[in-house]
Every structure is written in C-alpha cells, then in structure tokens.
Amino acid sequence: AAAAAAAETPVETPPAPPAPRTLSYQHYQSLSHCTVSVMEKKVKPEEATVEFLGAGLKITVARAGAEPVELALALYDEIEPAACTYKVLGTKIEIKLKKKSPFQWPQLEAGGAAVLPAAGGGAAGVAANNSASAYASGTDWSKVDKSMTEELEKEKPEGEEALNELFKSIYGKANEETRRAMNKSFQTSGGTVLSTNWGEVGTTDYEKERQAPNGMDWKTWEGDKLPMKDDNKD
C-alpha cells in the first residue's frame, strides 16, 4: 500500500527557463543589395558588433550590465563581406548587404523556395514574385520604424546629452554665416568658445587670445602656462 501511495505522488516539473531575448528585425531589398534593420534603439556604437560572413550575418548587442543579445542569420545567398556596411542609429542598427549575385531573393534566410537560373544571369525563385513588396512580410515596417522614432523623440535628453542636442538644434537652424562662426570659434579656441557672431569671430584669433573657464589655465604638455586674453587685466 505504501508503495502504491508513493507511485501516485505527482512529480513536480521544474519551470522552463525563460526564452532568451532576441533581436527583432526587418528587411527590404533591391537586385544588388539587401538592407536589414535591427530594431534596437539607443545602442551605442561600441555596444554593437556586426559580422559579415560568406553566406551569413551575425549581430551582437552587448550593453553594459546586461547579457549580450545575438542574432545569427543564414542568408538565402552569398554576399560580398568587404562591400557590406552598417550604421548604428538612434532607433535601429541599419545593415546594408551587397549581394554576390544580382537577383531578388525570395526570402532573407536560407531554405524554402528553389532557385533556377534566370535569363540574363542571376537567378529567379520558383513561385517567388520578384515584383513583390519591398518588405518580405505583411508588416509595414516603415510604420513600426516611424513609431519607434516618435517614441525616442518623446524621451527628453538630460545633462550633456541635452546640451549637445541644443547645439545641434541651433546649428541645424542657423544660416551659413552663423555656422562658420560656430565652427571657427569652437575649433580654434580648443573647445572653450562657441560663438554665433561672425562679426566678432571673423576678426578674432582665438589661438592668440586664448580663453579658459574661471579658475583654469591653458598649459603646454610640459605644464608651462600659456598667455591668455585676460592676463593683463587687473
């Protein structure tokens, strides 16, 4: 009886480990290139690694204090790794793949529709519509991208990031004369002056009339103090 009772005792199944986080992506293509957009926002350039293989693609996002997240794709056809590029943007990582053979891939990843030689070179997918929408799935990824961009714009930057955004906004809306003033004053002063007044900047030699924040001095690499604009003021 005791053995029967033991046999009836249910065995608890340990919970399944959570599925690892993956990187979502979209893609579109032309005859010569395929663009893959990894929809991961606010990634720093040093946190993203993209590896171009002969017929594969591997993306790794390694943020500080978090487990790295990877996306590995076996591509439908071969690419030219040396001619492939990528950019880390505010809302995504945009990857541009150079196809080795110029034809419309039926899909991004390997497997699926067979490919037959096409007239004039390249290849054509059996049962694949080469005039299909640029997006491989039914999802309108341009709307997804726009939504993520709007969400990112709603997040107000703080501190140094906010200051940089302010400078970018001023520079973007400025006329050519104001931009020249900002560029010359900032570059020739070693980053201590940023002026929008070309009338002043155009006649000022910031390398001779050095300025520094209160309590700070310009010095050589050897530690010798350099003359500054306010040295003769009492």
PDB file of C-alpha atoms in Angstrom:
ATOM      1  CA  ALA A   1       0.000   0.000   0.000  1.00  0.00           C
ATOM      2  CA  ALA A   2       2.825   2.377   0.888  1.00  0.00           C
ATOM      3  CA  ALA A   3       4.485   1.643  -2.447  1.00  0.00           C
ATOM      4  CA  ALA A   4       1.231   2.352  -4.286  1.00  0.00           C
ATOM      5  CA  ALA A   5       0.846   5.692  -2.483  1.00  0.00           C
ATOM      6  CA  ALA A   6       4.384   6.660  -3.391  1.00  0.00           C
ATOM      7  CA  ALA A   7       3.736   5.785  -7.008  1.00  0.00           C
ATOM      8  CA  GLU A   8       0.706   8.082  -7.087  1.00  0.00           C
ATOM      9  CA  THR A   9       2.617  11.089  -5.760  1.00  0.00           C
ATOM     10  CA  PRO A  10       2.934  13.561  -8.636  1.00  0.00           C
ATOM     11  CA  VAL A  11       6.418  14.612  -9.608  1.00  0.00           C
ATOM     12  CA  GLU A  12       6.806  18.374  -9.852  1.00  0.00           C
ATOM     13  CA  THR A  13       8.234  19.504 -13.165  1.00  0.00           C
ATOM     14  CA  PRO A  14      10.706  22.373 -12.795  1.00  0.00           C
ATOM     15  CA  PRO A  15       9.609  25.529 -14.616  1.00  0.00           C
ATOM     16  CA  ALA A  16      11.086  26.013 -18.055  1.00  0.00           C
ATOM     17  CA  PRO A  17      13.817  28.637 -18.205  1.00  0.00           C
ATOM     18  CA  PRO A  18      12.738  31.898 -19.811  1.00  0.00           C
ATOM     19  CA  ALA A  19      13.398  32.134 -23.512  1.00  0.00           C
ATOM     20  CA  PRO A  20      16.473  34.216 -24.294  1.00  0.00           C
ATOM     21  CA  ARG A  21      15.745  37.685 -25.616  1.00  0.00           C
ATOM     22  CA  THR A  22      16.176  38.042 -29.355  1.00  0.00           C
ATOM     23  CA  LEU A  23      16.697  40.967 -31.690  1.00  0.00           C
ATOM     24  CA  SER A  24      13.755  41.835 -33.909  1.00  0.00           C
ATOM     25  CA  TYR A  25      14.460  42.944 -37.440  1.00  0.00           C
ATOM     26  CA  GLN A  26      13.003  43.846 -40.815  1.00  0.00           C
ATOM     27  CA  HIS A  27      14.474  43.801 -44.290  1.00  0.00           C
ATOM     28  CA  TYR A  28      13.938  45.039 -47.819  1.00  0.00           C
ATOM     29  CA  GLN A  29      15.974  44.619 -50.963  1.00  0.00           C
ATOM     30  CA  SER A  30      16.929  45.630 -54.470  1.00  0.00           C
ATOM     31  CA  LEU A  31      18.587  43.441 -57.087  1.00  0.00           C
ATOM     32  CA  SER A  32      22.067  44.337 -55.818  1.00  0.00           C
ATOM     33  CA  HIS A  33      21.600  44.894 -52.077  1.00  0.00           C
ATOM     34  CA  CYS A  34      19.585  43.761 -49.098  1.00  0.00           C
ATOM     35  CA  THR A  35      19.091  46.107 -46.138  1.00  0.00           C
ATOM     36  CA  VAL A  36      18.479  44.593 -42.706  1.00  0.00           C
ATOM     37  CA  SER A  37      17.315  46.874 -39.893  1.00  0.00           C
ATOM     38  CA  VAL A  38      17.701  45.537 -36.352  1.00  0.00           C
ATOM     39  CA  MET A  39      15.033  47.323 -34.330  1.00  0.00           C
ATOM     40  CA  GLU A  40      17.063  48.052 -31.203  1.00  0.00           C
ATOM     41  CA  LYS A  41      17.055  51.665 -30.056  1.00  0.00           C
ATOM     42  CA  LYS A  42      19.602  53.777 -28.164  1.00  0.00           C
ATOM     43  CA  VAL A  43      22.509  51.413 -28.845  1.00  0.00           C
ATOM     44  CA  LYS A  44      25.956  52.960 -28.547  1.00  0.00           C
ATOM     45  CA  PRO A  45      28.304  52.253 -31.483  1.00  0.00           C
ATOM     46  CA  GLU A  46      30.733  50.404 -29.217  1.00  0.00           C
ATOM     47  CA  GLU A  47      27.912  48.128 -27.988  1.00  0.00           C
ATOM     48  CA  ALA A  48      27.129  46.730 -31.453  1.00  0.00           C
ATOM     49  CA  THR A  49      29.151  44.141 -33.359  1.00  0.00           C
ATOM     50  CA  VAL A  50      28.215  43.037 -36.887  1.00  0.00           C
ATOM     51  CA  GLU A  51      29.995  40.140 -38.590  1.00  0.00           C
ATOM     52  CA  PHE A  52      29.647  39.633 -42.347  1.00  0.00           C
ATOM     53  CA  LEU A  53      30.209  36.030 -43.398  1.00  0.00           C
ATOM     54  CA  GLY A  54      30.178  34.440 -46.850  1.00  0.00           C
ATOM     55  CA  ALA A  55      26.517  33.471 -46.586  1.00  0.00           C
ATOM     56  CA  GLY A  56      25.725  34.556 -43.057  1.00  0.00           C
ATOM     57  CA  LEU A  57      25.228  37.528 -40.792  1.00  0.00           C
ATOM     58  CA  LYS A  58      25.743  37.816 -37.034  1.00  0.00           C
ATOM     59  CA  ILE A  59      24.737  40.802 -34.905  1.00  0.00           C
ATOM     60  CA  THR A  60      25.624  41.137 -31.217  1.00  0.00           C
ATOM     61  CA  VAL A  61      24.412  43.885 -28.884  1.00  0.00           C
ATOM     62  CA  ALA A  62      26.343  43.956 -25.592  1.00  0.00           C
ATOM     63  CA  ARG A  63      25.076  46.699 -23.279  1.00  0.00           C
ATOM     64  CA  ALA A  64      26.831  47.486 -20.011  1.00  0.00           C
ATOM     65  CA  GLY A  65      25.371  45.468 -17.129  1.00  0.00           C
ATOM     66  CA  ALA A  66      23.257  43.206 -19.361  1.00  0.00           C
ATOM     67  CA  GLU A  67      23.667  39.864 -21.068  1.00  0.00           C
ATOM     68  CA  PRO A  68      24.696  40.151 -24.732  1.00  0.00           C
ATOM     69  CA  VAL A  69      21.892  39.593 -27.228  1.00  0.00           C
ATOM     70  CA  GLU A  70      22.685  37.912 -30.551  1.00  0.00           C
ATOM     71  CA  LEU A  71      21.017  37.424 -33.893  1.00  0.00           C
ATOM     72  CA  ALA A  72      22.575  34.940 -36.344  1.00  0.00           C
ATOM     73  CA  LEU A  73      21.126  34.550 -39.839  1.00  0.00           C
ATOM     74  CA  ALA A  74      21.997  32.045 -42.552  1.00  0.00           C
ATOM     75  CA  LEU A  75      21.326  34.135 -45.636  1.00  0.00           C
ATOM     76  CA  TYR A  76      19.464  32.977 -48.742  1.00  0.00           C
ATOM     77  CA  ASP A  77      22.503  33.535 -50.952  1.00  0.00           C
ATOM     78  CA  GLU A  78      26.123  34.633 -50.702  1.00  0.00           C
ATOM     79  CA  ILE A  79      27.194  38.221 -50.033  1.00  0.00           C
ATOM     80  CA  GLU A  80      30.405  40.198 -50.524  1.00  0.00           C
ATOM     81  CA  PRO A  81      31.567  40.849 -46.921  1.00  0.00           C
ATOM     82  CA  ALA A  82      34.106  43.530 -47.869  1.00  0.00           C
ATOM     83  CA  ALA A  83      31.389  45.591 -49.577  1.00  0.00           C
ATOM     84  CA  CYS A  84      28.852  45.328 -46.726  1.00  0.00           C
ATOM     85  CA  THR A  85      28.354  48.190 -44.259  1.00  0.00           C
ATOM     86  CA  TYR A  86      26.339  49.085 -41.178  1.00  0.00           C
ATOM     87  CA  LYS A  87      25.355  52.173 -39.191  1.00  0.00           C
ATOM     88  CA  VAL A  88      24.225  52.458 -35.563  1.00  0.00           C
ATOM     89  CA  LEU A  89      21.312  54.924 -35.463  1.00  0.00           C
ATOM     90  CA  GLY A  90      19.095  56.174 -32.653  1.00  0.00           C
ATOM     91  CA  THR A  91      16.293  53.702 -33.269  1.00  0.00           C
ATOM     92  CA  LYS A  92      17.994  50.825 -35.074  1.00  0.00           C
ATOM     93  CA  ILE A  93      21.134  49.227 -36.476  1.00  0.00           C
ATOM     94  CA  GLU A  94      20.965  49.524 -40.260  1.00  0.00           C
ATOM     95  CA  ILE A  95      22.931  46.885 -42.187  1.00  0.00           C
ATOM     96  CA  LYS A  96      23.482  47.013 -45.944  1.00  0.00           C
ATOM     97  CA  LEU A  97      24.412  43.697 -47.559  1.00  0.00           C
ATOM     98  CA  LYS A  98      25.995  43.565 -51.016  1.00  0.00           C
ATOM     99  CA  LYS A  99      24.680  40.536 -52.891  1.00  0.00           C
ATOM    100  CA  LYS A 100      27.238  38.424 -54.713  1.00  0.00           C
ATOM    101  CA  SER A 101      24.720  37.668 -57.468  1.00  0.00           C
ATOM    102  CA  PRO A 102      22.210  40.355 -58.516  1.00  0.00           C
ATOM    103  CA  PHE A 103      18.737  38.896 -58.184  1.00  0.00           C
ATOM    104  CA  GLN A 104      15.683  39.228 -55.962  1.00  0.00           C
ATOM    105  CA  TRP A 105      15.863  36.842 -53.015  1.00  0.00           C
ATOM    106  CA  PRO A 106      12.544  35.061 -52.333  1.00  0.00           C
ATOM    107  CA  GLN A 107      13.357  35.424 -48.627  1.00  0.00           C
ATOM    108  CA  LEU A 108      16.129  36.658 -46.378  1.00  0.00           C
ATOM    109  CA  GLU A 109      17.164  33.362 -44.805  1.00  0.00           C
ATOM    110  CA  ALA A 110      18.337  30.133 -46.431  1.00  0.00           C
ATOM    111  CA  GLY A 111      15.855  27.347 -47.145  1.00  0.00           C
ATOM    112  CA  GLY A 112      12.468  27.453 -48.846  1.00  0.00           C
ATOM    113  CA  ALA A 113      11.816  28.241 -52.481  1.00  0.00           C
ATOM    114  CA  ALA A 114      14.147  26.700 -55.042  1.00  0.00           C
ATOM    115  CA  VAL A 115      16.166  28.930 -57.330  1.00  0.00           C
ATOM    116  CA  LEU A 116      16.615  28.451 -61.076  1.00  0.00           C
ATOM    117  CA  PRO A 117      18.894  30.372 -63.444  1.00  0.00           C
ATOM    118  CA  ALA A 118      17.213  33.481 -64.794  1.00  0.00           C
ATOM    119  CA  ALA A 119      17.538  34.960 -68.238  1.00  0.00           C
ATOM    120  CA  GLY A 120      20.424  37.393 -68.426  1.00  0.00           C
ATOM    121  CA  GLY A 121      22.248  35.912 -65.420  1.00  0.00           C
ATOM    122  CA  GLY A 122      21.467  35.827 -61.726  1.00  0.00           C
ATOM    123  CA  ALA A 123      18.611  33.660 -60.515  1.00  0.00           C
ATOM    124  CA  ALA A 124      14.874  33.630 -60.075  1.00  0.00           C
ATOM    125  CA  GLY A 125      12.880  31.992 -57.317  1.00  0.00           C
ATOM    126  CA  VAL A 126      10.305  29.384 -58.257  1.00  0.00           C
ATOM    127  CA  ALA A 127       6.900  30.585 -57.085  1.00  0.00           C
ATOM    128  CA  ALA A 128       8.575  33.794 -55.905  1.00  0.00           C
ATOM    129  CA  ASN A 129       7.189  37.084 -57.144  1.00  0.00           C
ATOM    130  CA  ASN A 130      10.138  39.343 -57.971  1.00  0.00           C
ATOM    131  CA  SER A 131       7.858  42.356 -58.168  1.00  0.00           C
ATOM    132  CA  ALA A 132       6.575  41.757 -54.633  1.00  0.00           C
ATOM    133  CA  SER A 133       6.545  44.421 -51.971  1.00  0.00           C
ATOM    134  CA  ALA A 134       9.944  45.555 -50.708  1.00  0.00           C
ATOM    135  CA  TYR A 135       9.001  44.188 -47.288  1.00  0.00           C
ATOM    136  CA  ALA A 136       9.208  40.409 -47.086  1.00  0.00           C
ATOM    137  CA  SER A 137       6.403  40.071 -44.534  1.00  0.00           C
ATOM    138  CA  GLY A 138       2.947  41.605 -44.447  1.00  0.00           C
ATOM    139  CA  THR A 139       4.062  44.023 -41.728  1.00  0.00           C
ATOM    140  CA  ASP A 140       4.508  47.632 -42.755  1.00  0.00           C
ATOM    141  CA  TRP A 141       7.880  48.131 -41.085  1.00  0.00           C
ATOM    142  CA  SER A 142       8.061  51.765 -42.140  1.00  0.00           C
ATOM    143  CA  LYS A 143       5.195  52.431 -39.697  1.00  0.00           C
ATOM    144  CA  VAL A 144       6.990  50.462 -36.989  1.00  0.00           C
ATOM    145  CA  ASP A 145      10.151  52.486 -37.597  1.00  0.00           C
ATOM    146  CA  LYS A 146       8.205  55.744 -37.502  1.00  0.00           C
ATOM    147  CA  SER A 147       6.530  54.736 -34.234  1.00  0.00           C
ATOM    148  CA  MET A 148       9.897  53.943 -32.614  1.00  0.00           C
ATOM    149  CA  THR A 149      11.332  57.233 -33.844  1.00  0.00           C
ATOM    150  CA  GLU A 150       8.416  59.166 -32.343  1.00  0.00           C
ATOM    151  CA  GLU A 151       8.810  57.300 -29.054  1.00  0.00           C
ATOM    152  CA  LEU A 152      12.515  58.128 -28.946  1.00  0.00           C
ATOM    153  CA  GLU A 153      11.812  61.802 -29.662  1.00  0.00           C
ATOM    154  CA  LYS A 154       9.426  61.934 -26.681  1.00  0.00           C
ATOM    155  CA  GLU A 155      12.228  60.903 -24.319  1.00  0.00           C
ATOM    156  CA  LYS A 156      13.810  64.167 -23.200  1.00  0.00           C
ATOM    157  CA  PRO A 157      17.619  64.060 -23.031  1.00  0.00           C
ATOM    158  CA  GLU A 158      19.362  65.220 -19.867  1.00  0.00           C
ATOM    159  CA  GLY A 159      22.739  66.661 -18.871  1.00  0.00           C
ATOM    160  CA  GLU A 160      25.475  66.632 -21.502  1.00  0.00           C
ATOM    161  CA  GLU A 161      23.186  64.883 -23.973  1.00  0.00           C
ATOM    162  CA  ALA A 162      20.643  67.703 -23.642  1.00  0.00           C
ATOM    163  CA  LEU A 163      23.386  70.292 -24.206  1.00  0.00           C
ATOM    164  CA  ASN A 164      24.591  68.504 -27.330  1.00  0.00           C
ATOM    165  CA  GLU A 165      21.008  68.330 -28.625  1.00  0.00           C
ATOM    166  CA  LEU A 166      20.672  72.083 -28.065  1.00  0.00           C
ATOM    167  CA  PHE A 167      23.853  72.794 -30.025  1.00  0.00           C
ATOM    168  CA  LYS A 168      22.700  70.503 -32.837  1.00  0.00           C
ATOM    169  CA  SER A 169      19.351  72.294 -32.968  1.00  0.00           C
ATOM    170  CA  ILE A 170      20.983  75.738 -33.112  1.00  0.00           C
ATOM    171  CA  TYR A 171      23.440  74.618 -35.795  1.00  0.00           C
ATOM    172  CA  GLY A 172      20.726  72.935 -37.853  1.00  0.00           C
ATOM    173  CA  LYS A 173      18.557  76.067 -37.943  1.00  0.00           C
ATOM    174  CA  ALA A 174      21.425  78.537 -38.435  1.00  0.00           C
ATOM    175  CA  ASN A 175      22.437  80.272 -41.659  1.00  0.00           C
ATOM    176  CA  GLU A 176      25.837  79.720 -43.301  1.00  0.00           C
ATOM    177  CA  GLU A 177      27.469  82.707 -41.573  1.00  0.00           C
ATOM    178  CA  THR A 178      26.372  81.558 -38.125  1.00  0.00           C
ATOM    179  CA  ARG A 179      27.647  78.040 -38.833  1.00  0.00           C
ATOM    180  CA  ARG A 180      31.041  79.424 -39.866  1.00  0.00           C
ATOM    181  CA  ALA A 181      31.174  81.389 -36.615  1.00  0.00           C
ATOM    182  CA  MET A 182      30.332  78.324 -34.525  1.00  0.00           C
ATOM    183  CA  ASN A 183      32.856  76.114 -36.320  1.00  0.00           C
ATOM    184  CA  LYS A 184      35.756  78.597 -36.208  1.00  0.00           C
ATOM    185  CA  SER A 185      35.226  79.714 -32.607  1.00  0.00           C
ATOM    186  CA  PHE A 186      34.907  76.169 -31.264  1.00  0.00           C
ATOM    187  CA  GLN A 187      37.771  74.634 -33.256  1.00  0.00           C
ATOM    188  CA  THR A 188      40.382  77.406 -32.968  1.00  0.00           C
ATOM    189  CA  SER A 189      39.677  78.010 -29.249  1.00  0.00           C
ATOM    190  CA  GLY A 190      40.196  74.372 -28.355  1.00  0.00           C
ATOM    191  CA  GLY A 191      36.541  73.969 -27.439  1.00  0.00           C
ATOM    192  CA  THR A 192      36.433  76.816 -24.881  1.00  0.00           C
ATOM    193  CA  VAL A 193      34.432  79.279 -27.011  1.00  0.00           C
ATOM    194  CA  LEU A 194      31.259  78.744 -29.036  1.00  0.00           C
ATOM    195  CA  SER A 195      30.023  81.936 -30.681  1.00  0.00           C
ATOM    196  CA  THR A 196      27.334  82.588 -33.292  1.00  0.00           C
ATOM    197  CA  ASN A 197      28.543  86.154 -34.013  1.00  0.00           C
ATOM    198  CA  TRP A 198      30.625  86.046 -37.212  1.00  0.00           C
ATOM    199  CA  GLY A 199      31.326  89.791 -36.960  1.00  0.00           C
ATOM    200  CA  GLU A 200      33.324  89.076 -33.799  1.00  0.00           C
ATOM    201  CA  VAL A 201      34.638  85.618 -34.677  1.00  0.00           C
ATOM    202  CA  GLY A 202      35.853  86.644 -38.126  1.00  0.00           C
ATOM    203  CA  THR A 203      38.304  89.194 -36.642  1.00  0.00           C
ATOM    204  CA  THR A 204      39.381  87.233 -33.556  1.00  0.00           C
ATOM    205  CA  ASP A 205      42.427  84.964 -33.365  1.00  0.00           C
ATOM    206  CA  TYR A 206      41.414  82.562 -30.609  1.00  0.00           C
ATOM    207  CA  GLU A 207      44.793  80.825 -30.749  1.00  0.00           C
ATOM    208  CA  LYS A 208      46.456  84.074 -29.641  1.00  0.00           C
ATOM    209  CA  GLU A 209      43.625  85.372 -27.469  1.00  0.00           C
ATOM    210  CA  ARG A 210      43.141  82.172 -25.523  1.00  0.00           C
ATOM    211  CA  GLN A 211      40.251  81.952 -23.091  1.00  0.00           C
ATOM    212  CA  ALA A 212      39.535  79.403 -20.384  1.00  0.00           C
ATOM    213  CA  PRO A 213      36.804  78.875 -17.760  1.00  0.00           C
ATOM    214  CA  ASN A 214      37.278  80.652 -14.418  1.00  0.00           C
ATOM    215  CA  GLY A 215      39.981  79.029 -12.322  1.00  0.00           C
ATOM    216  CA  MET A 216      41.565  77.219 -15.270  1.00  0.00           C
ATOM    217  CA  ASP A 217      44.633  77.957 -17.381  1.00  0.00           C
ATOM    218  CA  TRP A 218      45.960  76.963 -20.791  1.00  0.00           C
ATOM    219  CA  LYS A 219      49.182  74.965 -20.438  1.00  0.00           C
ATOM    220  CA  THR A 220      51.633  73.130 -22.661  1.00  0.00           C
ATOM    221  CA  TRP A 221      52.125  69.369 -22.401  1.00  0.00           C
ATOM    222  CA  GLU A 222      55.136  70.156 -20.213  1.00  0.00           C
ATOM    223  CA  GLY A 223      52.953  72.120 -17.784  1.00  0.00           C
ATOM    224  CA  ASP A 224      54.071  75.646 -18.749  1.00  0.00           C
ATOM    225  CA  LYS A 225      51.320  78.253 -18.629  1.00  0.00           C
ATOM    226  CA  LEU A 226      50.374  79.826 -21.972  1.00  0.00           C
ATOM    227  CA  PRO A 227      49.410  83.506 -22.311  1.00  0.00           C
ATOM    228  CA  MET A 228      45.667  84.174 -22.244  1.00  0.00           C
ATOM    229  CA  LYS A 229      43.370  87.048 -23.182  1.00  0.00           C
ATOM    230  CA  ASP A 230      42.732  88.227 -19.591  1.00  0.00           C
ATOM    231  CA  ASP A 231      46.327  88.003 -18.288  1.00  0.00           C
ATOM    232  CA  ASN A 232      46.874  91.780 -18.364  1.00  0.00           C
ATOM    233  CA  LYS A 233      43.575  92.670 -16.691  1.00  0.00           C
ATOM    234  CA  ASP A 234      43.691  93.657 -13.047  1.00  0.00           C
TER     235      ASP A 234
END
